[in-house]
């Protein structure tokens, strides 16, 4: 299991569009990916789960990857968030 | 004959036609029992239904963003796992499981604070309905081939319902549920079909093939009108169509007086959508771009980057020049992230340029964003609420610093960017000759100017009748501003409500106003007025008005002229 903390910079947080991009990236990864947000542990491959959490701009989240390709998948996810999730 | 009145309306137009009552198929799950041995079979049914739903949505998604979201909801792993879990744990059939899983999410979304997310609840409901329908092996109700022109009456219409609808044959929409921001309302407005929503009880009152006459603007529905009423509505429809054509024609006019004086008729905008709207109505410039929305809809002071993106988009979308007013906010408006002190007189308080000059970092972020955006279009900068030369100089000094910092970084901007100010305080009117030597343009803010000159709070019901821009003091002030400006080669615009007031147009033209900036919907009427007026006549009127001592005399004169 590997993990890294990152701050969400998208203006309106993880709204439908950036959340959709986020989930697409996650879905292409083989690892099991969770998003730790406060007390909650979210399924990174679920658009509804991510959107319903209402993650706002400036919030710190932790990406946790578990699986054979966990190292590479974590890099993929962190890069995706850093590049603004298509925004 | 039955008449229904609706208070809240959001579209315009008259429709007369036969009702087509669409029974919106909200499918309830069938409750057949299953045993443990059936679980595998139910799971297979579920996967097949998901594939079919996905295929249906893929076709719809080609033309609509909404369905892209639907597609993700169908394939959502959480939802899928929840459904499978329910089938296994509770040993219920797939329809009940789908219903339960989706309803859980729907309730969750509908309880959210954020309006946007709340609306997504309706999307989840729509997807749920699709899957249950597929599981029951029913075909989608097909409205894609309507034989006659109809007025569609329904409980509510989801994006799935309207996406496949034969809109060429739809004369109007009436729905029992939904608000003016609902999907059907927005869609109807964008394609110009009259719609009334939130009409409670309509499904009980109307049956198929009833004749309906509706006035969407006034919010009136007449069911089975008698011949006289029908005739009345046919007339209204004709008049409405004529007025639309007339307005569209007017909007296409170039605002040039009979004797050849060219006037700029611009729009006021409070966000990017307003600029899109201006383009749609042939308005070639924005005389006032209020930057406040960037601050009020944000979680913190907007960064230079955030503002740059918006100003750049605005400049690129605007077909002509766009005048961006720097932050004009005061103690009467709150920012969610900044505490303003309670003030006894917010209109005379810490507001507009006064805030900008105190919070220099905030001001600089805005100025740099505007400057950088000026490389992408014709932008002008305008300061609000100036009362002294010192303030103007201070603002310009900060602007010079911003330019220098951008030059050092190698950022491109319009080196010749025009800088102007609002004239909306009595002090700026009295010092207008001095100001005219320091700026490129003025814009008269008649709302505040009238309020400050007359010392009348227009929000106070006891005295609001005293608020009147035809007051001779206001007219004399406008004259003074325009004269001072023109003798210094400075152009003058007006961006208050007075600029869009049809009774004032000829007078303002005669006083020499160069640019009228108003809400986009007004521009057609004002353009037409300008085209039918000669500047010489207008000057004569202005001359007469300037000799008037009373508001009532002025009002009488302009009314006679506009008849």
XYZ file of C-alpha atoms in Angstrom:
650
model
C 0.000 0.000 0.000
C 1.301 3.450 -0.918
C -0.249 6.835 -0.286
C 0.287 10.535 -0.782
C -1.450 13.706 0.396
C -2.395 16.438 -2.046
C -4.453 19.626 -2.100
C -7.323 19.934 -4.583
C -6.884 23.113 -6.601
C -9.935 22.983 -8.849
C -11.922 26.192 -8.503
C -15.227 24.626 -7.592
C -13.716 21.520 -6.016
C -14.487 18.087 -7.399
C -17.676 18.977 -9.259
C -19.130 16.813 -12.008
C -16.567 17.492 -14.699
C -13.289 17.269 -12.728
C -14.754 14.417 -10.678
C -15.522 12.632 -13.942
C -11.948 13.039 -15.152
C -10.650 11.886 -11.768
C -12.805 8.755 -11.873
C -11.751 7.999 -15.442
C -8.088 8.059 -14.420
C -8.829 5.896 -11.397
C -10.834 3.410 -13.452
C -7.900 2.890 -15.804
C -5.684 1.861 -12.875
C -5.471 -1.759 -11.779
C -4.975 -0.963 -8.087
C -7.691 -0.532 -5.553
C -7.764 3.236 -5.000
C -9.273 5.059 -2.059
C -9.567 8.750 -1.342
C -9.240 9.649 2.308
C -11.055 12.890 2.965
C -11.410 13.840 6.619
C -13.025 10.867 8.327
C -14.315 9.428 5.070
C -12.811 6.799 2.857
C -14.098 7.118 -0.686
C -14.031 4.765 -3.641
C -11.968 6.575 -6.295
C -13.649 4.692 -9.131
C -17.157 5.902 -8.207
C -18.324 9.219 -9.603
C -21.260 9.323 -7.209
C -19.116 8.589 -4.196
C -16.613 11.288 -5.112
C -19.209 13.909 -5.998
C -21.338 13.229 -2.962
C -18.368 13.925 -0.693
C -18.390 17.555 -1.825
C -14.608 18.026 -1.874
C -13.946 21.753 -2.078
C -11.083 23.782 -3.504
C -8.148 23.937 -1.118
C -9.018 20.696 0.678
C -6.313 18.173 1.445
C -7.087 14.612 0.418
C -5.013 11.456 0.612
C -4.786 8.997 -2.268
C -4.231 5.401 -1.170
C -3.357 2.759 -3.777
C -3.143 -0.987 -3.111
C -2.187 -3.585 -5.706
C 0.579 -4.792 -7.956
C 0.850 -1.521 -9.869
C 0.317 0.686 -6.823
C 3.474 2.786 -7.278
C 2.726 3.718 -10.879
C -0.978 4.221 -10.185
C -0.280 6.610 -7.336
C 1.938 8.697 -9.632
C -0.809 8.693 -12.274
C -3.425 9.929 -9.817
C -1.223 12.599 -8.228
C -0.199 13.911 -11.653
C -3.837 14.006 -12.748
C -4.845 16.101 -9.754
C -1.835 18.382 -10.087
C -2.570 19.031 -13.745
C -6.042 20.265 -12.797
C -8.204 17.329 -13.930
C -8.918 18.720 -17.338
C -9.748 22.222 -16.068
C -63.521 27.118 -20.533
C -61.134 27.280 -17.635
C -58.444 29.840 -16.904
C -55.320 29.242 -14.803
C -52.901 31.926 -13.625
C -49.287 31.162 -12.781
C -47.154 33.671 -10.918
C -43.635 32.546 -11.767
C -42.754 32.654 -15.444
C -39.451 32.513 -17.240
C -40.169 32.406 -20.933
C -42.252 34.366 -23.403
C -44.653 33.634 -26.171
C -48.152 32.551 -27.070
C -49.172 29.039 -28.047
C -52.549 27.745 -29.198
C -53.017 24.074 -29.906
C -54.145 20.627 -28.941
C -52.958 19.161 -25.688
C -50.915 16.025 -25.710
C -50.881 14.653 -22.203
C -47.710 12.677 -21.662
C -48.075 10.230 -18.806
C -44.639 10.214 -17.435
C -43.703 6.735 -16.903
C -42.233 6.502 -13.506
C -41.724 2.773 -13.423
C -42.185 1.039 -10.076
C -40.144 -2.083 -9.476
C -42.073 -5.346 -9.804
C -42.072 -7.382 -6.632
C -41.610 -10.988 -7.711
C -39.998 -13.190 -5.022
C -36.690 -14.984 -5.575
C -34.719 -17.646 -3.740
C -30.983 -18.040 -3.180
C -30.756 -20.134 -6.323
C -32.047 -17.253 -8.422
C -29.318 -14.821 -7.372
C -27.011 -15.657 -10.280
C -29.843 -15.190 -12.729
C -30.818 -11.811 -11.271
C -27.201 -10.690 -11.507
C -27.099 -11.643 -15.171
C -30.299 -9.696 -15.800
C -28.693 -6.720 -14.105
C -25.559 -6.824 -16.274
C -27.635 -7.148 -19.436
C -29.822 -4.217 -18.460
C -26.751 -2.093 -17.727
C -25.343 -2.869 -21.163
C -28.608 -1.923 -22.834
C -28.914 1.286 -20.800
C -25.358 2.170 -21.690
C -26.080 1.628 -25.385
C -29.222 3.800 -25.252
C -27.407 6.576 -23.442
C -24.412 6.464 -25.771
C -26.683 7.497 -28.651
C -28.164 10.366 -26.646
C -24.734 11.459 -25.383
C -23.635 12.305 -28.910
C -25.562 15.556 -28.720
C -25.689 16.314 -25.042
C -23.378 16.722 -22.074
C -26.108 15.714 -19.667
C -26.056 12.158 -20.923
C -22.321 11.889 -20.552
C -23.014 12.242 -16.832
C -25.781 9.635 -17.080
C -23.371 7.263 -18.707
C -20.963 7.540 -15.789
C -23.804 6.900 -13.372
C -24.737 3.686 -15.127
C -21.187 2.396 -15.034
C -20.504 3.614 -11.505
C -18.729 0.851 -9.566
C -20.156 1.885 -6.214
C -23.695 1.751 -7.488
C -23.097 -1.520 -9.272
C -21.610 -3.086 -6.153
C -24.426 -1.734 -4.007
C -27.032 -3.307 -6.285
C -25.255 -6.677 -6.324
C -24.823 -6.511 -2.560
C -28.528 -5.867 -2.003
C -29.505 -8.808 -4.234
C -27.207 -11.131 -2.295
C -27.876 -9.902 1.224
C -31.587 -9.322 1.050
C -32.415 -11.939 -1.574
C -34.608 -9.560 -3.526
C -35.072 -9.313 -7.258
C -32.902 -7.043 -9.359
C -35.594 -4.391 -9.867
C -36.058 -3.867 -6.157
C -32.305 -3.763 -5.644
C -31.760 -1.185 -8.408
C -34.565 0.938 -7.061
C -33.197 0.848 -3.534
C -29.582 1.580 -4.481
C -30.427 4.510 -6.754
C -32.991 5.966 -4.367
C -30.400 6.002 -1.598
C -28.090 8.120 -3.725
C -30.898 10.278 -4.975
C -31.999 11.154 -1.453
C -28.407 11.899 -0.543
C -27.950 14.283 -3.468
C -31.303 15.966 -3.046
C -30.412 16.823 0.551
C -27.235 18.628 -0.484
C -26.652 22.291 0.120
C -25.103 22.943 -3.248
C -27.883 23.629 -5.751
C -25.924 22.141 -8.623
C -25.402 18.837 -6.823
C -29.021 18.839 -5.704
C -30.129 18.954 -9.316
C -28.003 15.884 -10.035
C -30.535 13.969 -7.920
C -32.936 14.299 -10.855
C -30.316 12.733 -13.131
C -29.954 9.746 -10.835
C -33.731 9.359 -10.845
C -33.741 9.506 -14.619
C -31.108 6.764 -14.880
C -32.965 4.609 -12.351
C -36.139 4.916 -14.389
C -34.313 3.877 -17.538
C -32.822 0.752 -15.972
C -36.094 -0.380 -14.385
C -37.877 0.183 -17.691
C -35.300 -1.972 -19.473
C -35.610 -4.674 -16.806
C -39.350 -4.717 -17.429
C -38.618 -5.112 -21.136
C -40.575 -2.033 -22.098
C -39.678 0.298 -24.916
C -38.979 3.946 -24.359
C -42.094 6.096 -24.829
C -41.470 7.524 -28.205
C -42.158 11.201 -28.753
C -39.783 11.477 -31.649
C -42.484 11.386 -34.283
C -45.443 13.606 -33.529
C -48.073 13.702 -36.250
C -49.559 17.067 -35.287
C -48.408 20.225 -33.607
C -49.167 19.871 -29.910
C -48.789 21.485 -26.527
C -47.076 18.902 -24.342
C -48.621 18.548 -20.891
C -46.776 16.372 -18.370
C -46.115 15.903 -14.706
C -42.463 16.632 -15.288
C -40.083 16.157 -18.180
C -36.590 14.789 -17.711
C -33.696 15.274 -20.110
C -34.348 11.730 -21.343
C -37.928 12.653 -22.184
C -37.113 15.773 -24.129
C -33.918 14.571 -25.797
C -35.751 12.340 -28.215
C -38.806 14.553 -28.562
C -39.900 15.830 -31.953
C -39.497 19.478 -30.989
C -40.506 20.793 -34.412
C -44.035 19.776 -33.590
C -44.092 21.097 -30.034
C -45.887 24.428 -29.672
C -45.552 24.702 -25.924
C -44.793 22.916 -22.667
C -46.848 22.796 -19.498
C -45.626 20.756 -16.548
C -47.101 20.183 -13.148
C -43.751 20.090 -11.361
C -40.454 21.894 -11.735
C -39.267 25.419 -11.151
C -38.091 28.130 -13.516
C -34.565 26.676 -13.355
C -35.708 23.169 -14.232
C -34.377 21.365 -17.260
C -37.500 21.757 -19.383
C -37.678 25.487 -18.703
C -34.081 26.135 -19.661
C -34.347 24.027 -22.776
C -37.633 25.635 -23.872
C -36.160 29.083 -23.412
C -33.058 28.308 -25.409
C -35.045 27.153 -28.419
C -37.830 29.706 -27.983
C -40.792 27.500 -27.144
C -43.273 28.929 -24.606
C -43.236 26.950 -21.358
C -45.035 27.124 -18.043
C -43.849 24.931 -15.181
C -45.047 24.281 -11.652
C -48.702 24.352 -12.768
C -50.199 22.298 -9.972
C -53.221 20.190 -10.855
C -52.829 20.591 -14.618
C -52.710 16.830 -15.193
C -56.171 16.497 -13.661
C -57.622 19.435 -15.548
C -56.453 18.594 -19.040
C -57.201 15.525 -21.138
C -55.743 14.599 -24.509
C -56.905 16.759 -27.412
C -58.266 19.538 -25.224
C -57.623 22.867 -26.868
C -55.189 25.020 -24.929
C -54.274 28.680 -25.313
C -51.321 29.830 -23.266
C -49.472 33.089 -22.679
C -46.112 32.116 -21.204
C -45.046 35.663 -20.449
C -48.163 36.514 -18.445
C -48.522 33.025 -17.017
C -52.038 32.321 -18.330
C -53.428 28.987 -19.489
C -56.931 28.729 -20.948
C -58.338 25.231 -21.331
C -60.935 24.798 -24.074
C -61.348 28.515 -24.735
C -64.570 29.792 -26.307
C -64.424 31.258 -29.800
C -64.004 34.850 -28.579
C -61.093 33.932 -26.299
C -59.518 31.858 -29.023
C -59.695 34.817 -31.377
C -58.144 37.025 -28.691
C -55.219 34.633 -28.352
C -54.776 34.333 -32.098
C -54.428 38.104 -32.140
C -51.993 38.060 -29.248
C -49.953 35.462 -31.060
C -49.810 37.576 -34.205
C -48.825 40.664 -32.208
C -46.187 38.728 -30.300
C -44.636 37.408 -33.490
C -44.669 40.870 -35.033
C -43.044 42.440 -31.994
C -40.342 39.759 -31.981
C -39.576 40.361 -35.622
C -39.612 44.111 -35.026
C -37.245 43.812 -32.058
C -34.863 41.557 -33.924
C -34.850 43.992 -36.815
C -34.134 46.869 -34.446
C -31.285 44.966 -32.850
C -29.628 44.604 -36.237
C -29.707 48.362 -36.860
C -26.581 50.494 -36.713
C -27.321 53.277 -34.238
C -26.886 56.286 -36.523
C -29.119 59.351 -36.286
C -31.053 60.669 -39.282
C -28.349 63.298 -39.733
C -25.499 60.826 -39.512
C -24.205 60.936 -35.928
C -22.984 57.497 -34.883
C -23.786 56.371 -31.351
C -22.425 53.346 -29.490
C -25.160 51.174 -28.016
C -23.498 48.717 -25.663
C -24.588 46.147 -23.118
C -23.949 45.836 -19.392
C -22.667 42.452 -18.282
C -22.281 40.791 -14.925
C -20.746 37.516 -16.105
C -19.668 35.575 -19.173
C -23.215 34.419 -20.013
C -24.266 38.056 -20.372
C -21.621 38.498 -23.068
C -22.912 35.436 -24.932
C -26.358 36.965 -24.711
C -25.069 40.308 -26.006
C -23.566 38.548 -29.020
C -26.870 36.837 -29.678
C -28.620 40.207 -29.747
C -26.124 41.951 -32.007
C -24.648 44.130 -29.271
C -21.105 44.933 -30.334
C -19.529 46.062 -27.076
C -19.768 45.900 -23.306
C -19.860 49.339 -21.694
C -19.799 47.943 -18.181
C -18.406 44.596 -17.153
C -19.070 44.253 -13.440
C -16.250 42.248 -11.903
C -18.080 41.690 -8.602
C -19.379 38.211 -9.457
C -15.804 36.931 -9.410
C -15.502 38.033 -5.805
C -18.968 37.190 -4.571
C -19.138 33.678 -5.970
C -15.722 32.704 -4.733
C -14.417 31.130 -1.545
C -11.532 33.569 -1.202
C -10.286 36.660 -2.975
C -9.931 35.444 -6.571
C -6.326 34.995 -7.615
C -4.727 36.786 -10.552
C -4.865 33.527 -12.536
C -8.553 32.911 -11.827
C -9.416 36.459 -12.857
C -7.154 36.363 -15.907
C -8.985 33.304 -17.233
C -12.349 35.046 -16.949
C -11.253 38.423 -18.344
C -9.490 36.701 -21.209
C -12.606 34.710 -22.059
C -14.693 37.887 -21.786
C -12.342 39.834 -24.060
C -12.250 37.062 -26.627
C -16.005 36.611 -26.665
C -16.835 40.309 -26.847
C -16.987 41.429 -30.461
C -15.967 45.020 -29.714
C -14.522 46.876 -26.782
C -15.200 45.798 -23.215
C -14.897 48.122 -20.240
C -14.017 46.253 -17.064
C -14.900 48.062 -13.865
C -12.609 47.247 -10.967
C -14.176 45.827 -7.806
C -17.231 47.853 -6.818
C -18.420 46.388 -3.582
C -19.419 47.926 -0.301
C -20.526 47.368 3.235
C -24.029 46.517 2.083
C -22.749 43.412 0.292
C -20.904 40.650 2.062
C -18.064 38.524 0.867
C -18.167 35.070 2.428
C -14.446 35.203 3.215
C -14.032 38.794 4.344
C -15.598 40.483 7.334
C -16.798 43.983 6.698
C -17.381 46.140 9.749
C -20.969 47.140 10.357
C -21.386 50.615 8.949
C -24.061 53.155 9.692
C -23.944 54.554 6.165
C -22.707 51.860 3.816
C -23.374 54.044 0.754
C -21.021 56.624 2.228
C -18.696 53.996 3.600
C -15.748 51.793 2.826
C -16.551 50.690 -0.693
C -15.396 50.423 -4.309
C -12.074 52.160 -5.052
C -11.650 52.915 -1.343
C -11.360 49.190 -0.636
C -9.055 48.646 -3.605
C -6.681 51.398 -2.486
C -6.562 49.931 1.040
C -6.195 46.282 0.029
C -3.431 46.924 -2.486
C -2.618 43.233 -3.025
C -6.219 42.481 -3.963
C -6.266 45.482 -6.305
C -2.976 44.515 -7.922
C -4.144 40.953 -8.577
C -7.160 42.381 -10.406
C -5.247 45.008 -12.381
C -2.597 42.512 -13.498
C -5.274 40.038 -14.542
C -7.035 42.738 -16.589
C -3.753 43.911 -18.133
C -2.737 40.407 -19.161
C -6.179 39.777 -20.639
C -5.837 42.994 -22.674
C -3.480 41.101 -24.992
C -6.511 39.094 -26.162
C -9.075 41.763 -26.982
C -10.025 45.407 -26.684
C -10.201 46.009 -22.934
C -10.583 49.301 -21.086
C -10.106 49.741 -17.317
C -12.565 51.759 -15.269
C -12.346 52.850 -11.618
C -15.568 53.264 -9.604
C -16.543 55.879 -6.960
C -13.643 58.290 -7.456
C -13.978 61.542 -5.462
C -10.515 63.069 -5.671
C -7.532 63.578 -7.945
C -5.393 61.912 -5.259
C -7.394 58.700 -5.535
C -7.108 58.658 -9.308
C -3.365 59.294 -9.127
C -2.908 56.614 -6.495
C -4.828 54.077 -8.573
C -2.791 54.993 -11.659
C 0.463 54.660 -9.723
C -0.510 51.145 -8.688
C -1.481 50.428 -12.292
C 1.972 51.608 -13.457
C 3.621 49.313 -10.923
C 1.570 46.404 -12.225
C 2.583 47.199 -15.804
C 6.242 47.368 -14.793
C 6.056 44.026 -12.977
C 4.438 42.426 -16.008
C 7.061 43.884 -18.340
C 9.815 42.432 -16.132
C 8.172 39.033 -16.344
C 7.823 39.391 -20.082
C 4.018 39.197 -19.957
C 2.232 40.734 -22.918
C -0.440 43.376 -22.463
C -1.922 46.326 -24.321
C 0.572 49.151 -23.640
C -1.996 51.670 -24.874
C -4.802 50.389 -22.646
C -7.381 53.088 -22.017
C -8.125 54.049 -18.423
C -11.270 55.793 -17.347
C -13.479 56.422 -14.358
C -17.084 56.375 -13.306
C -18.616 59.747 -12.650
C -21.076 58.978 -9.901
C -20.201 61.278 -7.007
C -21.001 65.008 -6.717
C -17.298 65.650 -6.074
C -16.306 64.094 -9.391
C -18.882 66.253 -11.193
C -17.549 69.446 -9.664
C -13.964 68.455 -10.493
C -14.839 67.032 -13.890
C -12.620 69.467 -15.883
C -9.593 68.426 -13.822
C -10.419 64.726 -14.153
C -10.917 65.089 -17.905
C -7.233 65.930 -18.295
C -6.191 62.687 -16.605
C -8.372 59.960 -18.133
C -9.292 58.516 -21.529
C -13.013 58.194 -20.877
C -15.846 58.783 -18.437
C -18.844 56.637 -17.723
C -21.738 58.252 -15.924
C -23.283 55.986 -13.308
C -26.704 57.581 -13.112
C -28.061 55.335 -10.364
C -25.541 56.418 -7.754
C -25.113 59.907 -9.169
C -28.841 60.622 -8.830
C -28.891 59.169 -5.348
C -25.864 61.175 -4.160
C -26.782 64.432 -5.904
C -30.325 64.445 -4.553
C -29.399 62.854 -1.219
C -32.268 60.404 -1.757
C -32.063 56.748 -0.812
C -34.075 55.031 -3.551
C -34.535 51.991 -1.350
C -36.470 54.021 1.205
C -40.160 53.709 0.319
C -41.135 56.976 1.965
C -38.909 59.036 -0.289
C -38.221 56.825 -3.293
C -40.628 58.938 -5.390
C -38.121 61.785 -5.005
C -35.478 59.730 -6.795
C -35.666 61.001 -10.361
C -32.894 61.312 -12.916
C -34.912 63.985 -14.780
C -34.292 66.323 -11.832
C -32.713 69.484 -13.315
C -29.693 69.098 -11.024
C -28.964 65.664 -12.497
C -29.483 66.860 -16.080
C -27.210 69.876 -15.505
C -24.577 67.575 -14.009
C -24.724 65.296 -17.083
C -24.369 68.344 -19.344
C -21.360 69.581 -17.348
C -19.672 66.171 -17.545
C -20.167 65.816 -21.303
C -18.978 69.359 -22.058
C -15.843 69.011 -19.947
C -15.092 65.662 -21.524
C -15.555 66.781 -25.102
C -13.394 69.872 -24.723
C -10.612 67.483 -23.615
C -11.223 64.829 -26.312
C -12.524 62.415 -23.700
C -15.455 60.166 -24.644
C -18.490 59.844 -22.383
C -20.671 56.828 -21.821
C -23.507 56.139 -19.447
C -24.059 52.803 -17.773
C -26.896 53.459 -15.345
C -30.539 52.551 -15.882
C -31.135 56.018 -17.352
C -29.191 54.968 -20.470
C -31.836 52.340 -21.266
C -34.795 54.612 -20.464
C -36.645 55.255 -23.738
C -38.050 58.580 -22.542
C -34.517 59.871 -21.896
C -32.851 58.743 -25.132
C -33.441 61.858 -27.229
C -32.435 64.158 -24.392
C -29.197 62.247 -23.698
C -28.419 62.188 -27.402
C -28.930 65.955 -27.541
C -26.690 66.481 -24.534
C -23.940 64.805 -26.557
C -23.623 61.371 -24.941
C -21.318 59.134 -27.042
C -22.114 55.713 -25.642
C -25.248 54.238 -24.076
C -24.709 51.027 -22.094
C -27.709 49.123 -20.798
C -29.170 45.698 -20.184
C -29.018 43.799 -23.459
C -32.812 43.391 -23.750
C -33.249 47.164 -24.069
C -30.772 47.726 -26.897
C -33.157 47.065 -29.812
C -35.619 49.716 -28.702
C -32.939 52.317 -28.056
C -31.212 51.665 -31.396
C -34.491 52.159 -33.213
C -35.117 55.431 -31.365
C -31.656 56.748 -32.271
C -32.185 55.824 -35.917
C -35.470 57.740 -36.015
C -34.107 60.887 -34.402
C -31.990 63.670 -35.803
C -29.157 64.930 -33.671
C -30.068 68.502 -34.490
C -33.587 68.043 -33.135
C -32.206 66.311 -30.081
C -29.854 69.229 -29.432
C -32.793 71.614 -29.581
C -34.647 69.513 -27.033
C -31.606 69.434 -24.766
C -31.321 73.169 -25.040
C -34.945 73.635 -23.990
C -34.629 71.158 -21.145
C -31.593 72.968 -19.760
C -33.690 76.095 -19.279
C -36.223 74.202 -17.136
C -36.222 74.816 -13.418
C -38.499 71.957 -12.379
C -38.453 68.193 -12.757
C -42.095 68.246 -13.857
C -41.351 70.679 -16.715
C -38.555 68.449 -17.965
C -40.705 65.337 -17.773
C -43.464 67.059 -19.703
C -41.040 68.142 -22.439
C -39.471 64.726 -22.932
C -42.851 63.008 -22.849
C -44.182 65.296 -25.566
C -41.091 64.548 -27.630
C -41.304 60.816 -27.249
C -44.922 60.721 -28.336
